[in-house]
Coordinates of C-alpha atoms in Angstrom, one line a residue:
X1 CA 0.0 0.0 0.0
X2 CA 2.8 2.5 0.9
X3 CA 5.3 0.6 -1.6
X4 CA 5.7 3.1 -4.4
X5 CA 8.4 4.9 -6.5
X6 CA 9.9 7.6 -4.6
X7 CA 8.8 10.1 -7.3
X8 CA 5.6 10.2 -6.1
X9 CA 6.4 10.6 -2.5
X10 CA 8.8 13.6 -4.1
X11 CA 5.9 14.9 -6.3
X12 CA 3.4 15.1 -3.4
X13 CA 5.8 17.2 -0.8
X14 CA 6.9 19.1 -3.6
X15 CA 3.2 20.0 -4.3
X16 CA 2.8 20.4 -0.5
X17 CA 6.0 22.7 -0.3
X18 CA 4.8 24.9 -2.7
X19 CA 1.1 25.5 -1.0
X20 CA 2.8 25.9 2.0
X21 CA 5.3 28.9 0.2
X22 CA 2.4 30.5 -1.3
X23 CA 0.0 30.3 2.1
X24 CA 3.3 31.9 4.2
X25 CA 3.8 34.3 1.4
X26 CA 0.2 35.5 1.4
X27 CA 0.4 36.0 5.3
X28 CA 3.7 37.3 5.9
X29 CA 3.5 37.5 9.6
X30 CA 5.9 34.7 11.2
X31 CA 3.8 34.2 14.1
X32 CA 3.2 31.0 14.8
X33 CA -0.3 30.8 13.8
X34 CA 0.8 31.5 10.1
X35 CA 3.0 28.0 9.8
X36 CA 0.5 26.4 11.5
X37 CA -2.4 27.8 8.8
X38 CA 0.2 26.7 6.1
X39 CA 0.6 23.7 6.5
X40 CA -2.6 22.8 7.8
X41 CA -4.1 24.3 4.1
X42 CA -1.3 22.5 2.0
X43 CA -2.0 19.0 4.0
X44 CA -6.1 19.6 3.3
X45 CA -5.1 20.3 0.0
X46 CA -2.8 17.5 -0.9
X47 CA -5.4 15.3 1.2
X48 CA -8.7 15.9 -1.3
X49 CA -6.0 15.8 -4.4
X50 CA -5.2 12.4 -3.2
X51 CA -9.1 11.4 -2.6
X52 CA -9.9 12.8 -6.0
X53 CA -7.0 10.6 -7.6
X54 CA -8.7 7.7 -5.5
X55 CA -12.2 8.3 -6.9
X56 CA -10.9 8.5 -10.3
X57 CA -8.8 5.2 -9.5
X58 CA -12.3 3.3 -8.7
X59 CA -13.9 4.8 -12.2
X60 CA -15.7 7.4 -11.1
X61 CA -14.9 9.6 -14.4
X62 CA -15.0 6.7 -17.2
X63 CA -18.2 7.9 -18.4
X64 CA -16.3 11.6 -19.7
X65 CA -13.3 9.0 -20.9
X66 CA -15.8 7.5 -22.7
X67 CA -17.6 10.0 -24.1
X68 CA -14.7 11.5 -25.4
X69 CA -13.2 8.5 -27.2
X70 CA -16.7 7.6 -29.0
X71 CA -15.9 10.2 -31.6
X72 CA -14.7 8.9 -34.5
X73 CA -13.4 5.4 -34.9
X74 CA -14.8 3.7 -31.9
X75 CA -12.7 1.3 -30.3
X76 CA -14.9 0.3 -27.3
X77 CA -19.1 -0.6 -28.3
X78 CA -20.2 0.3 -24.9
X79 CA -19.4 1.7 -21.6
X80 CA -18.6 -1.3 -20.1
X81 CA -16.5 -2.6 -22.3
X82 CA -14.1 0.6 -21.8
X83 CA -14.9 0.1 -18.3
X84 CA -13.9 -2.6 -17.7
X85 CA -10.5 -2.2 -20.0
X86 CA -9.6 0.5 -18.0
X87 CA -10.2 -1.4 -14.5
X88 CA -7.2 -4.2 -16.0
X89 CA -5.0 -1.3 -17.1
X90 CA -5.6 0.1 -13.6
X91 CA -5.1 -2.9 -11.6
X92 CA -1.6 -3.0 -13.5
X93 CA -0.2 0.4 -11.8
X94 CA -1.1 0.1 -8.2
X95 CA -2.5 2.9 -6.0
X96 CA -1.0 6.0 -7.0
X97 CA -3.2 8.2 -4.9
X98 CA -1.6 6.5 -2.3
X99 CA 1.6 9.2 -1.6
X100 CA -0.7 11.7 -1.7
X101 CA -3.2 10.9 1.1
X102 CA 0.4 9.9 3.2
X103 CA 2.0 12.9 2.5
X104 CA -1.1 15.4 3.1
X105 CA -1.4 13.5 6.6
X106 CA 1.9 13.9 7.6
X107 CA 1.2 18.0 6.5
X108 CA -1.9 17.6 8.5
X109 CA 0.1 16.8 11.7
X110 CA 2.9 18.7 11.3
X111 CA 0.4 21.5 11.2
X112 CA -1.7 20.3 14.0
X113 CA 1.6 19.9 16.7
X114 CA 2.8 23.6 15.5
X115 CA -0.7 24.7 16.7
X116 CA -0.2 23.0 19.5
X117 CA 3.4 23.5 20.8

């Protein structure tokens, strides 16, 4: 479950690092209140990215895939046909959304013991 390539461990902080910039930059006040409103944002943030990539693992958006690749030449007949295509291409790469959910947790609580040390 927490197996993957480092990249997306890497990926995810960096995404996190970067909310957290822009959050300190838009309150410039070092108080301590600040850090712990930045990284409490960028761990909610990275959080609901995760969840969304999780939604999107279980096939919540195959109906737009689907839609979109029925112009033209069709290579699917029907929805589940794509469907279920896409759930053994899926199965193939593991859970990608994975990092993201870890990463936006350990944000959460780094945010959450800065409020209250």
């Amino acid at each position: 479950m927490f197996r993957h390539h480092p990249l997306h461990y890497i990926a995810a902080a960096i995404l996190g690092a970067a909310i957290v910039t822009v959050m300190l930059l838009h309150n410039p006040s070092q108080s301590r209140m600040a850090f712990a409103d930045a990284f409490s944002v960028a761990g909610a943030v990275v959080v609901l990215l995760g969840l969304l990539l999780l939604v999107s693992y279980f096939g919540a958006f195959e109906i737009f895939g689907f839609s979109f690749s029925a112009h033209g030449a069709r290579r699917y007949r029907t929805l589940y046909e794509y469907s279920e295509a896409k759930k053994e291409k899926r199965s193939k790469g593991g859970w990608t959304f994975m990092p993201y959910i870890t990463v936006g947790a350990a944000l959460l609580l780094i945010g959450q013991v800065i409020w209250l040390v």
